Coordinates of N, CA, C and O and ligand atoms in Angstrom, one line a residue:
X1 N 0.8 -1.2 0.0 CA 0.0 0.0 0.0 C 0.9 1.2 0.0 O 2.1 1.2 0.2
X2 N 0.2 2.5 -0.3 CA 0.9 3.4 -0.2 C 0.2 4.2 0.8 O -0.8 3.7 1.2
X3 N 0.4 5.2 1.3 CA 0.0 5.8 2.2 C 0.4 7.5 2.0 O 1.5 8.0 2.0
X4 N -0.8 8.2 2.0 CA -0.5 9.5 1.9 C -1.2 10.4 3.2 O -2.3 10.4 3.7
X5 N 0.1 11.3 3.3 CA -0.3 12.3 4.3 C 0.3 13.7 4.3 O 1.3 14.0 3.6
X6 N -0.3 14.6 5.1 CA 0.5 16.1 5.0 C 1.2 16.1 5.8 O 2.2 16.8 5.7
X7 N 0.8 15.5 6.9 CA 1.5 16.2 8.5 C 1.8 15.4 9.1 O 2.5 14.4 8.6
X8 N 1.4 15.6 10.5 CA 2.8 14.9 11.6 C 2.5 13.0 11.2 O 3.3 12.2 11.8
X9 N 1.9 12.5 10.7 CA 2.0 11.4 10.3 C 2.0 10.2 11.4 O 2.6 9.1 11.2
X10 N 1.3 10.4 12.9 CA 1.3 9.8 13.6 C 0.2 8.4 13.6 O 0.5 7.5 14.4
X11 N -0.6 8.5 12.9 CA -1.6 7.4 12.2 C -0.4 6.3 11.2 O -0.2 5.2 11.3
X12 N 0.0 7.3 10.2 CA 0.9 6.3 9.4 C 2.2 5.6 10.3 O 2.7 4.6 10.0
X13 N 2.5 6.4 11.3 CA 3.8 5.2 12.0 C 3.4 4.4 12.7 O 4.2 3.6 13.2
X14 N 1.6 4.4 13.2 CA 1.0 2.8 13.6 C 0.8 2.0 12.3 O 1.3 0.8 12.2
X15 N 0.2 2.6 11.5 CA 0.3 1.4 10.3 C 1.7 0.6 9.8 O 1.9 -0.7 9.6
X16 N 2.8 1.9 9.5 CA 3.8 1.3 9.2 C 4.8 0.1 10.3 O 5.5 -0.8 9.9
X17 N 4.3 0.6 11.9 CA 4.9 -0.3 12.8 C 4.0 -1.5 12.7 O 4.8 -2.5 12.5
X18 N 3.1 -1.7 12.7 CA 1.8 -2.9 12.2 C 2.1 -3.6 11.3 O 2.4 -4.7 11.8
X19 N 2.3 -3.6 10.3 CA 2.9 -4.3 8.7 C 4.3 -4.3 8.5 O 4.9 -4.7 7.5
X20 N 4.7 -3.8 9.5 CA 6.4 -4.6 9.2 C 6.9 -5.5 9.1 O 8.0 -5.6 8.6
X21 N 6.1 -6.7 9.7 CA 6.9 -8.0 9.4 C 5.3 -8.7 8.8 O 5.2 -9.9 8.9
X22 N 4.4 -8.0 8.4 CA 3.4 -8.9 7.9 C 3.3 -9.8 6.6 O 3.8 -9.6 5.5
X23 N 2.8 -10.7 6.8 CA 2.6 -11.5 5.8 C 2.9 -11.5 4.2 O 3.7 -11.9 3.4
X24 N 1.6 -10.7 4.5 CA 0.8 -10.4 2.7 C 0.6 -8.5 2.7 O 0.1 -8.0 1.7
X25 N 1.0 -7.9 3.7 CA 0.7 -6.6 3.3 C 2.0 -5.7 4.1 O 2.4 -5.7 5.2
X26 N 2.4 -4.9 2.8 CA 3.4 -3.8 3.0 C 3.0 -2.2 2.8 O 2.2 -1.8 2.0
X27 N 4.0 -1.4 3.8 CA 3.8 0.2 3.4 C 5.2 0.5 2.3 O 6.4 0.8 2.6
X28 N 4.8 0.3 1.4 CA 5.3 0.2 -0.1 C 6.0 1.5 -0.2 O 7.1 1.3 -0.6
X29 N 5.5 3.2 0.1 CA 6.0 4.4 -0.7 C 4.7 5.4 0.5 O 3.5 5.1 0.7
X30 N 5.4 6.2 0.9 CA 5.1 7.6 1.5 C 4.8 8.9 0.1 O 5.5 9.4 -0.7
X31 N 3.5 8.9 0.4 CA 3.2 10.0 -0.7 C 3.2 11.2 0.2 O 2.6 10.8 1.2
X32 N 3.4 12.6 0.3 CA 2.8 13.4 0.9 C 3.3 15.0 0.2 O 4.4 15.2 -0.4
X33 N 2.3 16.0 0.3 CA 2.0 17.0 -0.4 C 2.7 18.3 0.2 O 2.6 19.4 -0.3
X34 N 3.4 18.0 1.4 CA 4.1 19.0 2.3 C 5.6 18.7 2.4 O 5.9 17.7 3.1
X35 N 6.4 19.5 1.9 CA 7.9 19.0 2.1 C 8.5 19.0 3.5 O 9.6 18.5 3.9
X36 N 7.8 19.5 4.0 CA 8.4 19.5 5.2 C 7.3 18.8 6.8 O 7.2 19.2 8.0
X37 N 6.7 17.7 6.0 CA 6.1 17.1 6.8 C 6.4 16.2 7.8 O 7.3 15.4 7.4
X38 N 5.9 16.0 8.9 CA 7.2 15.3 9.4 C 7.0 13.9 9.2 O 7.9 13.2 9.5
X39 N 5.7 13.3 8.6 CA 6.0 12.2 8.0 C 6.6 11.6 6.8 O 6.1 10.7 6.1
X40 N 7.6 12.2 6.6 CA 8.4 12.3 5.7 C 10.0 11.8 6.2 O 10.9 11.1 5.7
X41 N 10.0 12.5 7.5 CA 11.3 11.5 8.4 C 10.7 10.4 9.0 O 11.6 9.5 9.1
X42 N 9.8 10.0 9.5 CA 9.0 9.2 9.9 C 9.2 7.8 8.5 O 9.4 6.6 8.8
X43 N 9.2 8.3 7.4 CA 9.2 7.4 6.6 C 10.8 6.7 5.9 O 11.2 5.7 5.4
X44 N 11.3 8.0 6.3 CA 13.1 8.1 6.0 C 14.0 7.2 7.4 O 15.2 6.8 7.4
X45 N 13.1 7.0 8.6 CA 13.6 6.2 9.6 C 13.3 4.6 9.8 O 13.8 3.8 10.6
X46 N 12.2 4.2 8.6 CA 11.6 2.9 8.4 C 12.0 2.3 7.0 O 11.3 1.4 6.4
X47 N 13.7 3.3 6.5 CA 13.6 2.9 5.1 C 12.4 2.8 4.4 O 12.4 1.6 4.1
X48 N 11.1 3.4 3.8 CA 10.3 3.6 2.9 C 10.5 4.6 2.1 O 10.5 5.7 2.6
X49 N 10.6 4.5 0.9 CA 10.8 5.1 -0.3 C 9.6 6.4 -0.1 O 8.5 6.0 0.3
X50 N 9.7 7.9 -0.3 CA 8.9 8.7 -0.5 C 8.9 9.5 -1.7 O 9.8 9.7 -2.4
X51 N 7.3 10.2 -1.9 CA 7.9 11.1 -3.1 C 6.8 12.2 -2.3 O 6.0 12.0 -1.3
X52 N 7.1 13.2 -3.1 CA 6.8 14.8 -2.2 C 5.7 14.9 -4.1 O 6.1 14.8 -5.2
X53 N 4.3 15.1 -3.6 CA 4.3 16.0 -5.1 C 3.1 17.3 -4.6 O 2.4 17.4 -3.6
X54 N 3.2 18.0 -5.7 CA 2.5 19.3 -6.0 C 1.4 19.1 -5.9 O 0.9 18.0 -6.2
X55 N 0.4 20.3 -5.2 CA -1.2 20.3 -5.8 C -1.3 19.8 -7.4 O -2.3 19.2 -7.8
X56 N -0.5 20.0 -8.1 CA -0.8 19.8 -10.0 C -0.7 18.4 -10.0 O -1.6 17.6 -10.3
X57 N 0.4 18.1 -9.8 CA 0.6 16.9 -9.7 C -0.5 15.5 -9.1 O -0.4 14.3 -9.4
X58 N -1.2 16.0 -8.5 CA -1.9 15.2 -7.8 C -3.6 15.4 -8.7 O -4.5 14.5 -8.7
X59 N -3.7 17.1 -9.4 CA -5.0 17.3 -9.9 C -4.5 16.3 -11.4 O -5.5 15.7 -12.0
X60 N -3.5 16.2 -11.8 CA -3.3 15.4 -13.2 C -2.5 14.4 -12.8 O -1.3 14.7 -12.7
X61 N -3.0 13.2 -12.6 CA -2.4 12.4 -11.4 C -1.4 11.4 -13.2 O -1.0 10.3 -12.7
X62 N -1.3 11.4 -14.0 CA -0.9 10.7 -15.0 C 0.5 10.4 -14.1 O 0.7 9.2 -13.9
X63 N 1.4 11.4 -13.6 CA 2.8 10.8 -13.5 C 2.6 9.5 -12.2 O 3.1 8.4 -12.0
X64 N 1.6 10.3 -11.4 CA 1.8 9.4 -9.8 C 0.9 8.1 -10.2 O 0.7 7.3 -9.3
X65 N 0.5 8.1 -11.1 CA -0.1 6.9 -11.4 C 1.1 6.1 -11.8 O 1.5 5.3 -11.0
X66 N 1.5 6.3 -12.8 CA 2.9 5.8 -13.0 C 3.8 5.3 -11.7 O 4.1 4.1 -11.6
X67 N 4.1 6.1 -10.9 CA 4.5 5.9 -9.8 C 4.3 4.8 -8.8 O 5.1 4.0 -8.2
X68 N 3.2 4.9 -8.8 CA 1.9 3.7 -7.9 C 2.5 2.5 -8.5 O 2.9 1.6 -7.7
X69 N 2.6 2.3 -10.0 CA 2.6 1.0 -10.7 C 3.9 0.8 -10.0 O 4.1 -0.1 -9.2
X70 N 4.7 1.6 -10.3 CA 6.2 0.9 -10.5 C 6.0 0.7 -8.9 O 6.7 -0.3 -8.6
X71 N 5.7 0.9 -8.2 CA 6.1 0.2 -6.2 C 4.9 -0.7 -6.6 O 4.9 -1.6 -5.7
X72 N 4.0 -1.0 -7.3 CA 3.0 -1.9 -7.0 C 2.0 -1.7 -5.8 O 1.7 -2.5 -4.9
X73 N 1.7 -0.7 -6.0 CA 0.8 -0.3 -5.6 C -1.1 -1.1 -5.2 O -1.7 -1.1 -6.3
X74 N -1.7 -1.5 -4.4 CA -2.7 -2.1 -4.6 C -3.8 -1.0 -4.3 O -4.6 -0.5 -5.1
X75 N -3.3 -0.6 -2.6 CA -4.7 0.3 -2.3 C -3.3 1.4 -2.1 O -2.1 1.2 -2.4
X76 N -4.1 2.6 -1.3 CA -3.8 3.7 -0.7 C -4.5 3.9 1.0 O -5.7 4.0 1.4
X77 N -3.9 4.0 1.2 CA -4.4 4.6 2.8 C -4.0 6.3 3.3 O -2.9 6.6 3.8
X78 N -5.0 7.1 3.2 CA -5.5 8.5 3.6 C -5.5 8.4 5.3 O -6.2 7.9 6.1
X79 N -4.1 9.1 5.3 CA -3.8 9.2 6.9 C -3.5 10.8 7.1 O -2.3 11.1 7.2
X80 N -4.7 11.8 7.1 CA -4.2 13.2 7.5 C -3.7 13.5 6.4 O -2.6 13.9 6.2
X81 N -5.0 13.2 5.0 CA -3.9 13.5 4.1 C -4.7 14.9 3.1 O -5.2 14.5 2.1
X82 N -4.8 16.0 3.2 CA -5.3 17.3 3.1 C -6.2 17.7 1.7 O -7.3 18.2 1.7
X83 N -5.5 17.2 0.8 CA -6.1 17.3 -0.7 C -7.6 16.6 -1.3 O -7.7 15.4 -1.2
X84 N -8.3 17.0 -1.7 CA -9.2 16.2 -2.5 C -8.4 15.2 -3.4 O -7.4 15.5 -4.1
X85 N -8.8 13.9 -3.2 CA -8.3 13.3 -4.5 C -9.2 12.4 -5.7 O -10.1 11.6 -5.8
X86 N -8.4 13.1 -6.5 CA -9.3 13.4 -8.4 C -9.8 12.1 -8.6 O -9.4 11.0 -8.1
X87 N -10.8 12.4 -9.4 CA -11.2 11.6 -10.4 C -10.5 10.3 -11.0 O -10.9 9.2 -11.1
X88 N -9.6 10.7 -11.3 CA -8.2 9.9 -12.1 C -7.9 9.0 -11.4 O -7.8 7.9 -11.9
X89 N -7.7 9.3 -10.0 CA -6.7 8.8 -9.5 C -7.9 7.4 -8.4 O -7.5 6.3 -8.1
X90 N -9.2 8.0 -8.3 CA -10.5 7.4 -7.8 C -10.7 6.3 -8.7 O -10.8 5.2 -8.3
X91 N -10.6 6.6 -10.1 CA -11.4 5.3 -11.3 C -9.8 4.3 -11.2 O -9.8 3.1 -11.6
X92 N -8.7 5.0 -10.6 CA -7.9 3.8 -10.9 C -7.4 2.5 -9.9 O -6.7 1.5 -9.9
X93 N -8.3 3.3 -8.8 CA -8.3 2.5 -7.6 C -9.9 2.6 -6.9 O -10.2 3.3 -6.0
X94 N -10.4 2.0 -7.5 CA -11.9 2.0 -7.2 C -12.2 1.1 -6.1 O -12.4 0.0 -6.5
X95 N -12.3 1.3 -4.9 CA -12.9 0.8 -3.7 C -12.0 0.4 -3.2 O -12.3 -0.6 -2.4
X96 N -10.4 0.8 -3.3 CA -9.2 0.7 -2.6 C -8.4 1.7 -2.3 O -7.2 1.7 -2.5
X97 N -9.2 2.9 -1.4 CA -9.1 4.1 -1.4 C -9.5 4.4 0.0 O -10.7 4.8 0.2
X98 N -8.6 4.2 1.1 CA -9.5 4.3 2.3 C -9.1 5.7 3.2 O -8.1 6.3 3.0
X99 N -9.8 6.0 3.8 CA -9.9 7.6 4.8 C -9.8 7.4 6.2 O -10.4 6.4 6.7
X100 N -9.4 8.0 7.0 CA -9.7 8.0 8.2 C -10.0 9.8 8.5 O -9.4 10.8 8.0
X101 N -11.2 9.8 9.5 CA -12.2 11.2 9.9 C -12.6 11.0 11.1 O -13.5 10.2 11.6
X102 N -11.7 12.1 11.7 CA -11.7 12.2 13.0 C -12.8 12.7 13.8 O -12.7 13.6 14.7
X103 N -14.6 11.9 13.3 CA -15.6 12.3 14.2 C -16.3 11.5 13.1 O -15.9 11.3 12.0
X104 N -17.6 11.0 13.8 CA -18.6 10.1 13.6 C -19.6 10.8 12.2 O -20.6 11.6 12.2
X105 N -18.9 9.9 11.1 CA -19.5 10.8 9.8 C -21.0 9.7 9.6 O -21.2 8.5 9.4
X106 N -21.7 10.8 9.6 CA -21.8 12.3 8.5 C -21.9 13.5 9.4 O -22.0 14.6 8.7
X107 N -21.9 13.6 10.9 CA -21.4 14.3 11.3 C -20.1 15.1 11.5 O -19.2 14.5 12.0
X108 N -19.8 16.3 11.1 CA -18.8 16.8 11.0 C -17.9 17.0 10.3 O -16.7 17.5 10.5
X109 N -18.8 16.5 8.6 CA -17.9 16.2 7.8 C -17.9 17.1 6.5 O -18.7 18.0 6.3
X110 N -17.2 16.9 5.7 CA -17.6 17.7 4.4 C -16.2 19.0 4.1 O -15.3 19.0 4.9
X111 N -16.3 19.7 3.2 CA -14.9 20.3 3.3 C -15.2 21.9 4.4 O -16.1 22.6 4.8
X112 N -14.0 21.7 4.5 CA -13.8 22.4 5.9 C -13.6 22.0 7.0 O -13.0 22.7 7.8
X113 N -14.1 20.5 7.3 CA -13.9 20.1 8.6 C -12.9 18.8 8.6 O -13.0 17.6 8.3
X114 N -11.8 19.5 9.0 CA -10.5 18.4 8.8 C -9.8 18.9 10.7 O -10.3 19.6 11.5
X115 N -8.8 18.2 10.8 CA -8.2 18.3 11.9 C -9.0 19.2 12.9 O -10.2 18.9 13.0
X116 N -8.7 20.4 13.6 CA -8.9 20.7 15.0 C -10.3 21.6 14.5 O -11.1 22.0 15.4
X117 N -10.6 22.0 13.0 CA -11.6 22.1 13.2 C -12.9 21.3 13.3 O -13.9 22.0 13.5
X118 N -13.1 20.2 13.3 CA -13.8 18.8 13.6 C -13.8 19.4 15.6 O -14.7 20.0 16.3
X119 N -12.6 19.0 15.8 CA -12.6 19.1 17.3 C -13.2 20.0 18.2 O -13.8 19.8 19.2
X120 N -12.9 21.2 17.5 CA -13.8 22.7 18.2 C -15.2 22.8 17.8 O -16.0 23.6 18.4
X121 N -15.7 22.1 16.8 CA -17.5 22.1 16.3 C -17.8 21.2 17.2 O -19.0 21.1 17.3
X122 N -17.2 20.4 17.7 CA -18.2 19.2 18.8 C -17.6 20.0 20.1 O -18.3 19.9 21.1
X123 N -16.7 20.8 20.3 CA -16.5 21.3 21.8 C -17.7 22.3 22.2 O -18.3 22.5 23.2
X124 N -17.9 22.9 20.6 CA -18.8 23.9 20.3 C -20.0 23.5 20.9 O -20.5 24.1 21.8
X125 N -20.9 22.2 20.2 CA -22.1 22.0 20.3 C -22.0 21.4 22.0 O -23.2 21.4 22.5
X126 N -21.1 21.0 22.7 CA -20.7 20.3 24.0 C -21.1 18.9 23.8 O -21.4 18.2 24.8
X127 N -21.2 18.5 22.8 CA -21.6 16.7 22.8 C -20.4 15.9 23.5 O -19.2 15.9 23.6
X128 N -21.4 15.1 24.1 CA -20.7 14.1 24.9 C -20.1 13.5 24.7 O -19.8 12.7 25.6
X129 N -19.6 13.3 23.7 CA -19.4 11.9 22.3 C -18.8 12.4 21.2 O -19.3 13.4 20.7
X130 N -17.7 11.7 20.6 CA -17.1 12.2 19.5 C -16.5 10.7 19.2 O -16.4 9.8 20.0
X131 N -16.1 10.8 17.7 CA -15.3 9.4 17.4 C -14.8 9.1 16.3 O -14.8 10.2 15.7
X132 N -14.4 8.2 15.7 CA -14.0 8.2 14.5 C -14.9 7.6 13.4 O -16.0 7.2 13.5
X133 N -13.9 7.4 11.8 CA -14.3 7.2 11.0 C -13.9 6.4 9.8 O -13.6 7.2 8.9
X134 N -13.7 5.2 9.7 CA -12.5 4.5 8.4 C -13.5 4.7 7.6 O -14.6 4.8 8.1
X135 N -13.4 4.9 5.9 CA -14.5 5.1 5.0 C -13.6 5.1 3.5 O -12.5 5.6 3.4
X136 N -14.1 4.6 2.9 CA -13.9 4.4 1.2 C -13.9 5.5 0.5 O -15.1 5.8 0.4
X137 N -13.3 6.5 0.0 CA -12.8 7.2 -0.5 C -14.1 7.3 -1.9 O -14.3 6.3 -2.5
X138 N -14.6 8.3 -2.1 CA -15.2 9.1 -3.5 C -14.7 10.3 -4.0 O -13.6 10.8 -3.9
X139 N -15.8 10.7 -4.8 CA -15.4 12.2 -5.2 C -16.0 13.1 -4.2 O -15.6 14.3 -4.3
X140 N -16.7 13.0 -3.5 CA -17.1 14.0 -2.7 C -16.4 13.6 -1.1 O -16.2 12.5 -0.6
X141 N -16.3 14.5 -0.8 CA -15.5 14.8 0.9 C -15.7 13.6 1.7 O -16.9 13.3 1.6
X142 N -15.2 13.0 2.2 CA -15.9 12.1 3.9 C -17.5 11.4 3.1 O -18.4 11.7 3.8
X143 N -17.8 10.7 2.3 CA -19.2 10.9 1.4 C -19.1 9.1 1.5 O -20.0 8.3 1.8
X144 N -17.5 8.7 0.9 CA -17.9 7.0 0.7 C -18.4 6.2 1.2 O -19.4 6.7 1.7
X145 N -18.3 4.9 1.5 CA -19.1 3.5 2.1 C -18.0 3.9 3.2 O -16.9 4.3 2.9
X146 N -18.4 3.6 4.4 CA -18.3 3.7 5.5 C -17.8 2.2 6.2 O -18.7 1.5 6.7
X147 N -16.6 1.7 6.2 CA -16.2 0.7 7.3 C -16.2 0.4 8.5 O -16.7 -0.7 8.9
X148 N -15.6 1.3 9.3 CA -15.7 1.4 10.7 C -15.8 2.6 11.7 O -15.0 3.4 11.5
X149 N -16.8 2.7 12.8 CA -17.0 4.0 13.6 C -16.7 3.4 15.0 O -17.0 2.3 15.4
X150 N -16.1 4.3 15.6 CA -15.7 3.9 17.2 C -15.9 5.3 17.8 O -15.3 6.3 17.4
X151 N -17.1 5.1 18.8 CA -17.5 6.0 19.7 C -16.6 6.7 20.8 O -16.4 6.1 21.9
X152 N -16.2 7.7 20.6 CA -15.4 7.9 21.7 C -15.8 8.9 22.5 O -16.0 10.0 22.2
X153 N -16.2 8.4 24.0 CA -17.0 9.3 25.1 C -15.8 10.5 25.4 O -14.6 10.4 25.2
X154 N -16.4 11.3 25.7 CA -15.6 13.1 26.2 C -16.3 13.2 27.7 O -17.3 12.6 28.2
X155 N -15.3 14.2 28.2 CA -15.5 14.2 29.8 C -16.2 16.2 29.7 O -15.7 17.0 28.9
X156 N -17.1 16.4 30.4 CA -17.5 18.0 30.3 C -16.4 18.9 30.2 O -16.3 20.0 29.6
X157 N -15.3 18.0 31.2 CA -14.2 19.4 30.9 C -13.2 19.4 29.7 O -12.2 20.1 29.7
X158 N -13.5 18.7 28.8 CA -12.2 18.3 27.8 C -12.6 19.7 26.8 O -13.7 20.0 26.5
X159 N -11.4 20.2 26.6 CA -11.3 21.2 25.5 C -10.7 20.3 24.7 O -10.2 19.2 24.9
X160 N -11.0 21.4 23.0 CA -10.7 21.1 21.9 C -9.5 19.8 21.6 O -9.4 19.2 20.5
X161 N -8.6 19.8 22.8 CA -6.9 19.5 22.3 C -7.3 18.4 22.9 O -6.9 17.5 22.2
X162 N -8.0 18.0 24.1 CA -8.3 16.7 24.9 C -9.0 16.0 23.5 O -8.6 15.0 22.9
X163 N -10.1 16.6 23.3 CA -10.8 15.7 22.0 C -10.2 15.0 20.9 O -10.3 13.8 20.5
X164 N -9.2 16.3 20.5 CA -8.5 15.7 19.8 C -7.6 14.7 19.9 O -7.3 13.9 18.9
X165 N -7.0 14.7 21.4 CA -5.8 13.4 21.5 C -7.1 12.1 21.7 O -7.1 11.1 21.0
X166 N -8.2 12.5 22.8 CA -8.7 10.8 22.4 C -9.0 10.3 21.0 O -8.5 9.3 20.5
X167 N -10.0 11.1 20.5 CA -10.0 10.5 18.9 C -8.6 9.9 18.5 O -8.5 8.7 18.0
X168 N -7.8 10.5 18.6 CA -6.2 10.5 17.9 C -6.1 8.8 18.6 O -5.9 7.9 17.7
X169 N -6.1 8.6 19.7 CA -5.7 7.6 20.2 C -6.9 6.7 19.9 O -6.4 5.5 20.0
X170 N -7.8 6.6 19.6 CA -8.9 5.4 19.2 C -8.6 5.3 17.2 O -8.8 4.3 16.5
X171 N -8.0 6.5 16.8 CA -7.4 6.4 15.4 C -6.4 4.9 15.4 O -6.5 3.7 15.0
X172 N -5.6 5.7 16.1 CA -4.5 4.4 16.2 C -4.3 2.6 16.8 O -3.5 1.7 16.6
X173 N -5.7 2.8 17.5 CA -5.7 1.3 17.6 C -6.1 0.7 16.9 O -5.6 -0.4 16.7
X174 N -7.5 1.2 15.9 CA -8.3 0.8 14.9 C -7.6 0.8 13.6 O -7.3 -0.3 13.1
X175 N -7.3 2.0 13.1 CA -6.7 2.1 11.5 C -6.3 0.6 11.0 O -6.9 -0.2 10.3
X176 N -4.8 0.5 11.7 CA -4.1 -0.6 10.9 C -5.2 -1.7 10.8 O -5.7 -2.2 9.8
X177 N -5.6 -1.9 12.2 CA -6.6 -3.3 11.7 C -7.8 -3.5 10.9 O -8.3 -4.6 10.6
X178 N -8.2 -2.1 10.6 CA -9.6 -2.1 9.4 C -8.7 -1.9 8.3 O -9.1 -2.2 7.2
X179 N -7.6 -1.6 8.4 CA -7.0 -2.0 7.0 C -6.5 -3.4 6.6 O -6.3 -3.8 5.5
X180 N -6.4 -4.0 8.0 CA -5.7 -5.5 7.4 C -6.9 -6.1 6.8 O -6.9 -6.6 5.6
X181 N -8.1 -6.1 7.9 CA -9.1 -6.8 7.4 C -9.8 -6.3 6.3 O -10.8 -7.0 5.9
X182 N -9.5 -4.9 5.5 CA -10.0 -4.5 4.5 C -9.6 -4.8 3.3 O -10.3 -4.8 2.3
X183 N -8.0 -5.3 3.3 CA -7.4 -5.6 2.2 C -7.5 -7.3 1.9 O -7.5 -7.7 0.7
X184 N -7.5 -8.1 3.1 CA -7.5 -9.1 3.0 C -8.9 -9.8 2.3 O -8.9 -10.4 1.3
X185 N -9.9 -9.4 3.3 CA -11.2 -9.8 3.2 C -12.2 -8.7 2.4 O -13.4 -9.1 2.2
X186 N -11.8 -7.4 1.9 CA -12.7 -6.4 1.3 C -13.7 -6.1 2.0 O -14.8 -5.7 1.5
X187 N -13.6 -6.2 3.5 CA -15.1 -6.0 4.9 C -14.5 -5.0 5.7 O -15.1 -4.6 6.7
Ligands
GRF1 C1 -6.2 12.4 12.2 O1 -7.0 13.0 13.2 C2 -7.1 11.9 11.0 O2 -8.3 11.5 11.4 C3 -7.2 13.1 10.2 O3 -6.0 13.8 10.3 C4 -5.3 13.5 11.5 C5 -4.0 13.0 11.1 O4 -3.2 12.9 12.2 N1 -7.7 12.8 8.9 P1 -1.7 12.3 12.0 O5 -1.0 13.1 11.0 O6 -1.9 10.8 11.6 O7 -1.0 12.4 13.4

């Protein structure tokens, strides 16, 4: 698999420590759209091959398709990873396109609500409850078939940064394993 992200890439070094010595499934190539991300050393300390590309690059995905082939690419895994992704790059991996969204979709979802603002709209409304989201990748935002939701209860006094580390931490136990069983079994 390949795995694309912008930022601190703390979801991808569970996946990548998870499939290290696995069977039948590898983290093949680090894609990420920020040069100076820090999953980008993250991927340079696990020996994994990375490539850095442009908003252009990704809206005319012809070279990174290219790319995908030559590591052998099967799926992709969207770990914090900021961009819409095209059309192109959707028909060429059709229902091997997975997301993780950090709050219980269709709540919270849609463009605009990515990292800490997800977090401050449920601090906002004071819901008791926040949680995550693995889901199949479309053309529209947070929109695909939906794999797995884990409820994550909040305490009255948790601000925004509390919310966000438990989500963060129910991210990480779940991810890798809805990916194993998604690649293996397609469930
Ligand atoms: C996670 O909360 C994930 O749900 C969202 O972006 C965040 C990425 O965190 N899509 P990290 O880069 O994996 O630490």
């Amino acid at each position: 698999m390949a795995i694309f992200a912008s930022g601190g890439g703390s979801n991808a070094e569970q996946i990548i420590r998870f499939f290290k010595d696995h069977d039948s499934i590898s983290v093949d190539l680090i894609v990420s759209n920020k040069r100076d991300a820090k999953v980008l050393r993250r991927a340079e300390n696990h020996s994994i091959p990375s490539l850095i590309i442009r908003k252009k690059q990704l809206s005319d995905s012809t070279d990174l398709l290219v790319s995908l082939e030559v590591f052998g690419i099967t799926h992709i895994v969207l770990a914090g990873f900021l961009l819409l992704i095209p059309h192109q790059l959707i028909k060429a991996f059709p229902d091997r396109i997975l997301n993780i969204h950090p709050a219980l979709l269709p709540k919270y979802g849609g463009k605009g609500m990515y990292g800490m603002h997800v977090h401050k709209a449920v601090f906002d409304n004071s819901d008791s409850y926040s949680g995550m989201t693995i889901h199949l990748v479309n053309e529209e935002y947070d929109e695909g078939r939906i794999l797995f939701q884990k409820k994550v209860m909040l305490k009255a006094a948790d601000t925004p940064d509390d919310i966000a580390r438990r989500v963060l931490s129910a991210e990480h136990r779940h991810y890798s394993e809805v990916i194993e069983s998604y690649v293996l079994t397609g469930q």
